[in-house]
């Protein structure tokens, strides 16, 4: 992968912070957008803008066609058999809320979560995959069971196995932890869930942008991910769900495009995926994520998915392993830095969280991040929307550096050098 060439596609990387070109190590929060995707946004609004599925005029038809192509392209990207299994939502959080609401409120008997039914989660979940289930517990009387994390930052699979039983209806798990970077063995977890007749939801927010994804191979029933973490704009995300399940589930939001017919007495629902796409969707965001071609002119609107596919997800993954291995080695050479998560780069994604201890005292993670920012290095600090995990690790927060395809090994080296200097000179 020619990273120097790739970097030219990202105008924001020209920005200077603290008098130096910014080193952006916060892609787990959101990624930058390449000029190809920015062009697509501009092209959509300057050439094709119209509402979809309703206007008979040329612009309306073109916008509808581009939007539906985006469904299909995203479906191919994640290996979905049927494009109707791809529902456009705002983000991963909305996708999980949709599933939680729908399973709690009136899915058919086979799917409905009833009091006493069990949902199994991991301690390393992001709040987006915890709080919707806690609300379902409080409102619907379901029981939550949590699977812990082992010393090496991996999921405790024996505890998972012990948590599963005949009342388990659903297992929810992040494919990749946004703090530990751990890649969870989703295929194995899915197999265990299905063995007891439970459904399996994968939070792919930190995996889909970084490695090849195949929902069939993963064996998941639901997968959520966010466009903004994979080069697309904010406000577009995806819920993948197996068709037979989505067919049975009731809508989450009501009104607009999700209806087939309405009388004053009631309404019937549209087909998939529109049943779950109420109101005017983020048409431009979907196209900027999935990409599409104007069939009349042949003009290409490149989406984030096209960009990633051109590079190849295997290559994206290989590049991140290289960056992660370098960061892990560099940080391990700093005795004051305590790292979390597996220490082998192959077992994790490009997320490296650590704390700094100086003279036996934990340094505030926000202070470390602030001092790195002074050097033009953007990292995140805090609980990373995974407070229970921070509690489990016994720290108020960590510093997190997260990488993507536009980062270089040179940037990693400069980050490690800057941290060393900060510990020596600025933390007194
Ligand atoms: C593992 C994980 N799940 C879910 C989310 C929520 O993503 P969004 O804010 O795009 O809904 C994040 C965001 O950081 C995440 O890292």
CSV table of C-alpha atoms and ligand atoms in Angstrom, one decimal:
chain,number,residue,atom,x,y,z
A,1,UNK,CA,0.0,0.0,0.0
A,2,UNK,CA,1.5,3.3,-1.1
A,3,UNK,CA,0.7,5.4,2.0
A,4,UNK,CA,2.3,8.6,0.7
A,5,UNK,CA,0.1,8.4,-2.3
A,6,UNK,CA,-3.0,7.7,-0.1
A,7,UNK,CA,-2.2,10.7,2.1
A,8,UNK,CA,-2.6,13.0,-0.8
A,9,UNK,CA,-6.3,12.0,-0.9
A,10,UNK,CA,-6.8,13.5,2.5
A,11,UNK,CA,-6.7,17.3,2.5
A,12,UNK,CA,-7.1,17.6,6.2
A,13,UNK,CA,-3.7,16.0,6.7
A,14,UNK,CA,-2.2,19.2,5.4
A,15,UNK,CA,-3.4,21.0,8.6
A,16,UNK,CA,-0.7,22.2,10.9
A,17,UNK,CA,-1.2,22.0,14.7
A,18,UNK,CA,1.4,23.4,17.0
A,19,UNK,CA,3.4,24.5,13.9
A,20,UNK,CA,3.6,20.9,12.6
A,21,UNK,CA,1.5,18.7,10.3
A,22,UNK,CA,-1.1,17.0,12.4
A,23,UNK,CA,-0.5,13.4,13.4
A,24,UNK,CA,-4.0,12.1,13.6
A,25,UNK,CA,-4.3,9.1,15.9
A,26,UNK,CA,-8.0,9.3,16.6
A,27,UNK,CA,-9.5,7.3,13.8
A,28,UNK,CA,-11.3,5.0,16.2
A,29,UNK,CA,-13.4,8.1,17.1
A,30,UNK,CA,-13.9,9.1,13.5
A,31,UNK,CA,-11.8,8.9,10.3
A,32,UNK,CA,-10.9,11.6,7.9
A,33,UNK,CA,-12.6,11.6,4.5
A,34,UNK,CA,-10.7,11.3,1.2
A,35,UNK,CA,-11.2,13.8,-1.6
A,36,UNK,CA,-13.1,11.1,-3.7
A,37,UNK,CA,-15.8,10.9,-1.0
A,38,UNK,CA,-15.9,14.7,-0.5
A,39,UNK,CA,-16.3,15.0,-4.3
A,40,UNK,CA,-19.2,12.6,-4.2
A,41,UNK,CA,-20.9,14.7,-1.6
A,42,UNK,CA,-20.4,17.8,-3.7
A,43,UNK,CA,-21.6,16.0,-6.8
A,44,UNK,CA,-24.7,14.7,-5.2
A,45,UNK,CA,-25.8,18.1,-4.0
A,46,UNK,CA,-24.8,20.0,-7.1
A,47,UNK,CA,-26.2,17.4,-9.6
A,48,UNK,CA,-28.6,14.9,-8.2
A,49,UNK,CA,-30.2,16.3,-5.1
A,50,UNK,CA,-33.8,15.3,-4.7
A,51,UNK,CA,-35.9,13.3,-2.3
A,52,UNK,CA,-36.2,9.6,-3.0
A,53,UNK,CA,-39.0,7.1,-3.6
A,54,UNK,CA,-41.6,9.8,-4.1
A,55,UNK,CA,-40.8,12.3,-6.8
A,56,UNK,CA,-41.5,11.1,-10.4
A,57,UNK,CA,-39.2,13.7,-12.0
A,58,UNK,CA,-35.7,12.9,-13.4
A,59,UNK,CA,-33.8,14.2,-10.3
A,60,UNK,CA,-36.0,12.1,-8.0
A,61,UNK,CA,-35.5,9.0,-10.1
A,62,UNK,CA,-31.8,9.5,-10.4
A,63,UNK,CA,-31.4,10.1,-6.6
A,64,UNK,CA,-33.5,7.0,-5.9
A,65,UNK,CA,-31.4,4.8,-8.2
A,66,UNK,CA,-28.1,6.1,-6.7
A,67,UNK,CA,-29.4,5.4,-3.2
A,68,UNK,CA,-30.5,1.9,-4.0
A,69,UNK,CA,-27.1,1.1,-5.7
A,70,UNK,CA,-25.5,2.2,-2.4
A,71,UNK,CA,-27.6,-0.5,-0.6
A,72,UNK,CA,-26.3,-3.1,-3.0
A,73,UNK,CA,-22.7,-2.0,-2.8
A,74,UNK,CA,-22.6,-2.0,1.0
A,75,UNK,CA,-24.3,-5.5,1.0
A,76,UNK,CA,-21.5,-6.8,-1.3
A,77,UNK,CA,-18.9,-5.2,0.9
A,78,UNK,CA,-20.0,-7.2,4.0
A,79,UNK,CA,-20.9,-10.4,2.1
A,80,UNK,CA,-24.6,-10.1,2.6
A,81,UNK,CA,-26.6,-12.6,0.4
A,82,UNK,CA,-29.5,-10.2,-0.1
A,83,UNK,CA,-29.2,-6.4,-0.4
A,84,UNK,CA,-32.5,-6.0,1.5
A,85,UNK,CA,-30.6,-7.1,4.6
A,86,UNK,CA,-28.8,-3.8,4.6
A,87,UNK,CA,-30.7,-1.1,6.5
A,88,UNK,CA,-29.3,2.5,6.4
A,89,UNK,CA,-29.4,4.0,9.9
A,90,UNK,CA,-27.5,6.9,11.4
A,91,UNK,CA,-24.7,5.0,13.1
A,92,UNK,CA,-23.9,1.8,15.1
A,93,UNK,CA,-25.7,3.2,18.1
A,94,UNK,CA,-28.9,3.6,16.2
A,95,UNK,CA,-28.6,0.1,14.7
A,96,UNK,CA,-28.3,-1.5,18.1
A,97,UNK,CA,-31.2,0.6,19.5
A,98,UNK,CA,-33.3,-0.5,16.6
A,99,UNK,CA,-32.7,-4.2,17.3
A,100,UNK,CA,-33.3,-3.7,21.1
A,101,UNK,CA,-36.5,-1.8,20.6
A,102,UNK,CA,-37.8,-4.1,18.0
A,103,UNK,CA,-37.1,-7.3,19.8
A,104,UNK,CA,-38.6,-5.9,23.0
A,105,UNK,CA,-41.7,-4.3,21.4
A,106,UNK,CA,-43.7,-6.9,19.6
A,107,UNK,CA,-41.6,-9.0,17.3
A,108,UNK,CA,-43.3,-12.3,16.7
A,109,UNK,CA,-43.4,-14.8,19.6
A,110,UNK,CA,-40.3,-16.5,18.3
A,111,UNK,CA,-38.2,-13.4,18.6
A,112,UNK,CA,-39.9,-11.2,21.3
A,113,UNK,CA,-37.8,-10.7,24.4
A,114,UNK,CA,-39.9,-11.6,27.5
A,115,UNK,CA,-39.3,-11.1,31.2
A,116,UNK,CA,-36.7,-13.5,32.4
A,117,UNK,CA,-35.1,-13.9,28.9
A,118,UNK,CA,-31.3,-13.5,29.0
A,119,UNK,CA,-29.0,-11.3,26.9
A,120,UNK,CA,-25.3,-12.0,27.2
A,121,UNK,CA,-22.9,-9.1,26.8
A,122,UNK,CA,-19.2,-8.6,27.3
A,123,UNK,CA,-17.6,-6.2,29.8
A,124,UNK,CA,-15.6,-4.7,27.0
A,125,UNK,CA,-18.7,-3.4,25.2
A,126,UNK,CA,-19.0,0.3,24.1
A,127,UNK,CA,-21.9,2.1,25.9
A,128,UNK,CA,-23.8,1.8,22.6
A,129,UNK,CA,-24.0,-1.9,23.1
A,130,UNK,CA,-24.7,-1.7,26.8
A,131,UNK,CA,-27.2,1.0,27.5
A,132,UNK,CA,-29.9,-0.1,25.0
A,133,UNK,CA,-29.8,-3.5,26.7
A,134,UNK,CA,-29.9,-2.0,30.2
A,135,UNK,CA,-33.0,0.0,29.1
A,136,UNK,CA,-34.5,-3.2,27.8
A,137,UNK,CA,-33.8,-4.8,31.2
A,138,UNK,CA,-35.4,-2.0,33.1
A,139,UNK,CA,-38.5,-1.8,30.8
A,140,UNK,CA,-38.9,-5.4,29.8
A,141,UNK,CA,-37.6,-7.4,32.7
A,142,UNK,CA,-34.9,-9.2,30.7
A,143,UNK,CA,-31.8,-10.4,32.5
A,144,UNK,CA,-28.3,-9.2,31.5
A,145,UNK,CA,-25.3,-11.5,31.9
A,146,UNK,CA,-21.8,-10.1,31.5
A,147,UNK,CA,-18.7,-12.0,30.3
A,148,UNK,CA,-15.4,-10.8,31.7
A,149,UNK,CA,-12.1,-10.0,30.2
A,150,UNK,CA,-8.9,-12.0,31.0
A,151,UNK,CA,-5.6,-10.6,32.1
A,152,UNK,CA,-4.3,-10.5,28.6
A,153,UNK,CA,-7.3,-8.4,27.3
A,154,UNK,CA,-9.1,-11.2,25.6
A,155,UNK,CA,-12.6,-12.3,26.2
A,156,UNK,CA,-13.1,-15.0,28.8
A,157,UNK,CA,-14.6,-17.7,26.5
A,158,UNK,CA,-15.1,-20.2,29.3
A,159,UNK,CA,-17.2,-17.7,31.2
A,160,UNK,CA,-19.1,-17.0,28.0
A,161,UNK,CA,-19.9,-20.7,27.7
A,162,UNK,CA,-21.0,-20.9,31.3
A,163,UNK,CA,-23.3,-17.9,30.8
A,164,UNK,CA,-25.2,-19.5,28.0
A,165,UNK,CA,-28.3,-21.5,28.7
A,166,UNK,CA,-31.8,-22.2,27.7
A,167,UNK,CA,-33.0,-18.7,28.6
A,168,UNK,CA,-30.3,-17.0,26.5
A,169,UNK,CA,-32.0,-15.3,23.6
A,170,UNK,CA,-29.3,-13.0,22.4
A,171,UNK,CA,-25.5,-12.7,22.6
A,172,UNK,CA,-24.0,-9.2,21.8
A,173,UNK,CA,-20.4,-8.6,21.3
A,174,UNK,CA,-18.0,-6.1,19.8
A,175,UNK,CA,-15.9,-7.7,17.1
A,176,UNK,CA,-13.1,-5.4,18.1
A,177,UNK,CA,-12.8,-3.6,21.4
A,178,UNK,CA,-12.5,0.2,21.0
A,179,UNK,CA,-10.1,0.3,24.0
A,180,UNK,CA,-8.2,-2.9,24.1
A,181,UNK,CA,-8.1,-3.4,20.3
A,182,UNK,CA,-8.8,-7.1,21.0
A,183,UNK,CA,-10.3,-9.0,18.0
A,184,UNK,CA,-12.9,-11.3,19.5
A,185,UNK,CA,-13.4,-14.7,17.9
A,186,UNK,CA,-16.9,-13.9,16.6
A,187,UNK,CA,-17.3,-17.0,14.5
A,188,UNK,CA,-16.7,-19.1,17.6
A,189,UNK,CA,-19.0,-16.9,19.8
A,190,UNK,CA,-21.7,-17.1,17.1
A,191,UNK,CA,-21.4,-20.9,17.1
A,192,UNK,CA,-21.8,-21.0,20.9
A,193,UNK,CA,-24.8,-18.6,20.8
A,194,UNK,CA,-26.5,-20.6,18.1
A,195,UNK,CA,-25.9,-23.9,19.9
A,196,UNK,CA,-28.3,-22.7,22.6
A,197,UNK,CA,-30.7,-21.3,20.1
A,198,UNK,CA,-29.8,-17.6,20.8
A,199,UNK,CA,-29.3,-14.9,18.2
A,200,UNK,CA,-25.9,-13.2,17.7
A,201,UNK,CA,-25.4,-9.4,17.3
A,202,UNK,CA,-21.9,-8.2,16.3
A,203,UNK,CA,-20.9,-4.6,16.9
A,204,UNK,CA,-18.6,-4.0,14.0
A,205,UNK,CA,-18.0,-0.3,14.6
A,206,UNK,CA,-14.2,-1.0,15.0
A,207,UNK,CA,-13.8,-4.0,12.8
A,208,UNK,CA,-15.7,-3.4,9.5
A,209,UNK,CA,-13.5,-0.3,8.7
A,210,UNK,CA,-10.2,-2.3,9.3
A,211,UNK,CA,-10.5,-5.8,8.1
A,212,UNK,CA,-12.3,-8.0,5.5
A,213,UNK,CA,-15.9,-8.6,6.6
A,214,UNK,CA,-18.1,-11.5,5.6
A,215,UNK,CA,-21.4,-11.8,7.5
A,216,UNK,CA,-21.9,-15.4,6.3
A,217,UNK,CA,-18.5,-16.5,7.5
A,218,UNK,CA,-18.9,-14.7,10.8
A,219,UNK,CA,-22.3,-16.4,11.3
A,220,UNK,CA,-23.9,-13.3,12.8
A,221,UNK,CA,-27.6,-12.5,12.8
A,222,UNK,CA,-27.1,-8.8,13.1
A,223,UNK,CA,-24.1,-6.6,12.4
A,224,UNK,CA,-23.9,-2.8,12.9
A,225,UNK,CA,-21.2,-0.3,11.8
A,226,UNK,CA,-20.8,3.4,11.3
A,227,UNK,CA,-19.8,5.1,8.0
A,228,UNK,CA,-17.9,7.9,9.7
A,229,UNK,CA,-15.4,5.4,11.1
A,230,UNK,CA,-14.6,4.2,7.6
A,231,UNK,CA,-14.0,7.3,5.4
A,232,UNK,CA,-17.7,8.2,4.9
A,233,UNK,CA,-19.5,11.2,6.4
A,234,UNK,CA,-21.1,11.3,9.8
A,235,UNK,CA,-24.8,10.5,10.0
A,236,UNK,CA,-24.8,7.3,8.0
A,237,UNK,CA,-24.5,3.8,9.4
A,238,UNK,CA,-25.6,0.3,8.7
A,239,UNK,CA,-27.7,-2.4,10.3
A,240,UNK,CA,-27.3,-5.7,8.6
A,241,UNK,CA,-29.8,-8.3,9.7
A,242,UNK,CA,-30.7,-11.8,8.4
A,243,UNK,CA,-33.7,-11.3,6.2
A,244,UNK,CA,-36.1,-13.7,7.9
A,245,UNK,CA,-35.5,-11.9,11.2
A,246,UNK,CA,-35.9,-8.4,9.8
A,247,UNK,CA,-39.1,-9.6,8.1
A,248,UNK,CA,-40.5,-10.6,11.5
A,249,UNK,CA,-39.4,-7.6,13.5
A,250,UNK,CA,-41.6,-4.5,13.8
A,251,UNK,CA,-40.3,-1.1,12.7
A,252,UNK,CA,-38.4,1.1,15.1
A,253,UNK,CA,-39.4,4.6,13.8
A,254,UNK,CA,-42.7,5.3,12.2
A,255,UNK,CA,-43.7,7.6,9.3
A,256,UNK,CA,-42.6,8.5,5.9
A,257,UNK,CA,-41.1,5.9,3.6
A,258,UNK,CA,-41.6,3.0,6.0
A,259,UNK,CA,-45.3,2.6,5.2
A,260,UNK,CA,-47.0,0.6,2.5
A,261,UNK,CA,-50.5,2.0,3.2
A,262,UNK,CA,-52.1,4.3,5.7
A,263,UNK,CA,-55.8,4.9,6.6
A,264,UNK,CA,-57.1,6.8,9.6
A,265,UNK,CA,-57.4,3.5,11.3
A,266,UNK,CA,-53.9,2.3,10.9
A,267,UNK,CA,-51.0,1.5,8.6
A,268,UNK,CA,-49.1,-1.4,7.0
A,269,UNK,CA,-45.4,-1.6,6.5
A,270,UNK,CA,-43.2,-1.3,3.5
A,271,UNK,CA,-40.8,-4.0,2.4
A,272,UNK,CA,-37.3,-4.4,3.5
A,273,UNK,CA,-35.1,-2.5,3.9
A,274,UNK,CA,-37.4,0.5,3.8
A,275,UNK,CA,-39.6,-0.8,6.6
A,276,UNK,CA,-36.7,0.4,8.9
A,277,UNK,CA,-35.8,3.6,7.0
A,278,UNK,CA,-38.5,6.0,8.3
A,279,UNK,CA,-38.6,9.6,7.1
A,280,UNK,CA,-36.2,11.1,4.6
A,281,UNK,CA,-33.0,9.1,4.9
A,282,UNK,CA,-29.4,10.4,4.6
A,283,UNK,CA,-29.4,9.9,0.8
A,284,UNK,CA,-26.1,11.7,0.2
A,285,UNK,CA,-24.5,9.9,3.2
A,286,UNK,CA,-25.5,6.5,1.9
A,287,UNK,CA,-24.1,7.2,-1.6
A,288,UNK,CA,-20.9,8.6,-0.1
A,289,UNK,CA,-20.6,5.4,1.9
A,290,UNK,CA,-21.6,2.8,-0.7
A,291,UNK,CA,-20.9,4.6,-4.0
A,292,UNK,CA,-23.0,4.5,-7.2
A,293,UNK,CA,-22.9,5.2,-10.9
A,294,UNK,CA,-25.2,7.4,-12.9
A,295,UNK,CA,-26.4,4.8,-15.3
A,296,UNK,CA,-27.2,7.4,-18.0
A,297,UNK,CA,-23.9,9.3,-18.1
A,298,UNK,CA,-21.7,6.6,-16.6
A,299,UNK,CA,-20.5,9.2,-14.1
A,300,UNK,CA,-19.1,7.5,-11.0
A,301,UNK,CA,-19.8,8.7,-7.5
A,302,UNK,CA,-17.1,7.0,-5.5
A,303,UNK,CA,-18.1,5.9,-2.1
A,304,UNK,CA,-16.0,5.0,0.9
A,305,UNK,CA,-16.6,1.3,0.2
A,306,UNK,CA,-15.1,1.8,-3.3
A,307,UNK,CA,-12.1,3.5,-1.9
A,308,UNK,CA,-11.5,0.7,0.6
A,309,UNK,CA,-12.1,-2.0,-1.9
A,310,UNK,CA,-9.6,-0.5,-4.4
A,311,UNK,CA,-6.9,-0.6,-1.7
A,312,UNK,CA,-8.1,-4.1,-0.6
A,313,UNK,CA,-9.2,-4.8,3.0
A,314,UNK,CA,-6.4,-7.3,3.4
A,315,UNK,CA,-3.9,-4.6,2.6
A,316,UNK,CA,-5.6,-2.2,5.0
A,317,UNK,CA,-5.3,-4.8,7.7
A,318,UNK,CA,-1.7,-5.6,7.0
A,319,UNK,CA,-0.8,-1.9,7.1
A,320,UNK,CA,-2.5,-1.6,10.5
A,321,UNK,CA,-0.7,-4.6,11.9
A,322,UNK,CA,2.6,-3.0,10.9
A,323,UNK,CA,1.7,0.3,12.6
A,324,UNK,CA,0.3,-1.5,15.7
A,325,UNK,CA,3.4,-3.7,16.1
A,326,UNK,CA,5.6,-0.6,15.9
A,327,UNK,CA,3.5,1.3,18.5
A,328,UNK,CA,3.4,-1.7,20.8
A,329,UNK,CA,7.2,-2.1,20.6
A,330,UNK,CA,7.8,1.6,21.1
A,331,UNK,CA,5.5,1.9,24.1
A,332,UNK,CA,6.8,-1.2,25.7
A,333,UNK,CA,10.3,0.4,25.7
A,334,UNK,CA,8.9,3.2,27.8
A,335,UNK,CA,8.8,1.8,31.4
A,336,UNK,CA,6.3,4.5,32.6
A,337,UNK,CA,3.7,3.4,30.0
A,338,UNK,CA,1.4,0.6,30.9
A,339,UNK,CA,-0.4,-1.0,28.0
A,340,UNK,CA,-3.7,-2.7,27.8
A,341,UNK,CA,-4.9,-5.5,25.5
A,342,UNK,CA,-3.0,-8.3,23.8
A,343,UNK,CA,0.6,-7.6,23.1
A,344,UNK,CA,0.7,-9.3,19.7
A,345,UNK,CA,-0.3,-7.0,16.9
A,346,UNK,CA,-2.0,-9.9,14.9
A,347,UNK,CA,-4.5,-10.4,17.7
A,348,UNK,CA,-5.7,-6.8,17.7
A,349,UNK,CA,-6.7,-3.9,15.6
A,350,UNK,CA,-5.0,-0.5,15.3
A,351,UNK,CA,-6.1,0.7,18.7
A,352,UNK,CA,-3.5,1.1,21.5
A,353,UNK,CA,-4.6,2.3,24.9
A,354,UNK,CA,-2.2,3.0,27.8
A,355,UNK,CA,-1.7,4.9,31.0
A,356,UNK,CA,1.4,6.7,32.2
A,357,UNK,CA,2.8,6.2,35.7
A,358,UNK,CA,5.5,8.5,36.9
A,359,UNK,CA,7.2,8.1,40.2
A,360,UNK,CA,4.6,5.5,41.1
A,361,UNK,CA,1.6,7.8,40.4
A,362,UNK,CA,-0.9,7.6,37.7
A,363,UNK,CA,-0.8,10.6,35.4
A,364,UNK,CA,-4.1,12.0,34.3
A,365,UNK,CA,-4.8,10.7,30.8
A,366,UNK,CA,-6.2,14.0,29.7
A,367,UNK,CA,-3.0,15.8,30.6
A,368,UNK,CA,-1.0,13.3,28.6
A,369,UNK,CA,-3.3,13.8,25.6
A,370,UNK,CA,-3.1,17.6,26.0
A,371,UNK,CA,0.7,17.5,26.0
A,372,UNK,CA,0.7,15.3,22.9
A,373,UNK,CA,-1.7,17.8,21.3
A,374,UNK,CA,0.8,20.5,22.0
A,375,UNK,CA,3.1,18.5,19.7
A,376,UNK,CA,0.5,18.2,17.0
A,377,UNK,CA,-0.4,14.6,17.9
A,378,UNK,CA,-4.2,13.9,18.2
A,379,UNK,CA,-5.1,11.1,20.6
A,380,UNK,CA,-8.1,10.5,22.8
A,381,UNK,CA,-8.2,10.3,26.6
A,382,UNK,CA,-10.8,9.1,29.1
A,383,UNK,CA,-13.2,6.1,29.4
A,384,UNK,CA,-13.8,5.9,25.6
A,385,UNK,CA,-17.5,5.3,26.1
A,386,UNK,CA,-16.6,2.0,27.8
A,387,UNK,CA,-16.7,3.0,31.5
A,388,UNK,CA,-17.4,-0.6,32.8
A,389,UNK,CA,-14.2,-1.7,31.0
A,390,UNK,CA,-12.2,1.2,32.6
A,391,UNK,CA,-13.7,0.1,36.0
A,392,UNK,CA,-12.6,-3.5,35.3
A,393,UNK,CA,-9.1,-2.3,34.4
A,394,UNK,CA,-9.1,-0.2,37.6
A,395,UNK,CA,-8.2,3.1,36.0
A,396,UNK,CA,-10.3,6.3,35.6
A,397,UNK,CA,-9.2,6.5,31.9
A,398,UNK,CA,-6.6,5.7,29.4
A,399,UNK,CA,-4.8,7.5,26.5
A,400,UNK,CA,-5.8,5.9,23.2
A,401,UNK,CA,-3.9,6.1,19.9
A,402,UNK,CA,-5.8,4.7,17.0
A,403,UNK,CA,-4.5,4.3,13.4
A,404,UNK,CA,-5.8,4.0,9.9
A,405,UNK,CA,-4.7,3.6,6.4
A,406,UNK,CA,-3.3,7.1,6.1
A,407,UNK,CA,-0.9,6.8,9.1
A,408,UNK,CA,2.8,6.1,8.7
A,409,UNK,CA,5.4,4.2,10.7
A,410,UNK,CA,7.2,7.5,10.8
A,411,UNK,CA,4.3,9.1,12.6
A,412,UNK,CA,4.3,6.2,15.1
A,413,UNK,CA,8.0,6.8,15.8
A,414,UNK,CA,7.4,10.6,16.3
A,415,UNK,CA,4.5,9.8,18.7
A,416,UNK,CA,6.7,7.4,20.8
A,417,UNK,CA,9.6,10.0,20.8
A,418,UNK,CA,7.2,12.8,21.8
A,419,UNK,CA,5.8,10.7,24.7
A,420,UNK,CA,9.2,9.9,25.9
A,421,UNK,CA,10.1,13.6,25.9
A,422,UNK,CA,6.9,14.5,27.6
A,423,UNK,CA,7.4,12.0,30.4
A,424,UNK,CA,11.0,13.2,30.9
A,425,UNK,CA,10.6,17.0,30.5
A,426,UNK,CA,6.9,18.0,31.0
A,427,UNK,CA,5.6,15.7,33.7
A,428,UNK,CA,7.3,16.8,36.8
B,1,LIG,C1,-17.1,-0.6,19.5
B,1,LIG,C2,-18.0,0.6,19.2
B,1,LIG,N1,-19.3,0.4,19.2
B,1,LIG,C3,-20.1,1.4,18.9
B,1,LIG,C4,-19.7,2.7,18.7
B,1,LIG,C5,-20.7,3.8,18.5
B,1,LIG,O1,-20.5,4.3,17.2
B,1,LIG,P1,-21.4,5.6,16.8
B,1,LIG,O2,-21.0,6.7,17.7
B,1,LIG,O3,-20.9,5.8,15.4
B,1,LIG,O4,-22.8,5.1,16.9
B,1,LIG,C6,-18.3,3.0,18.8
B,1,LIG,C7,-17.8,4.3,18.7
B,1,LIG,O5,-16.7,4.7,19.1
B,1,LIG,C8,-17.4,1.9,19.1
B,1,LIG,O6,-16.1,2.1,19.1
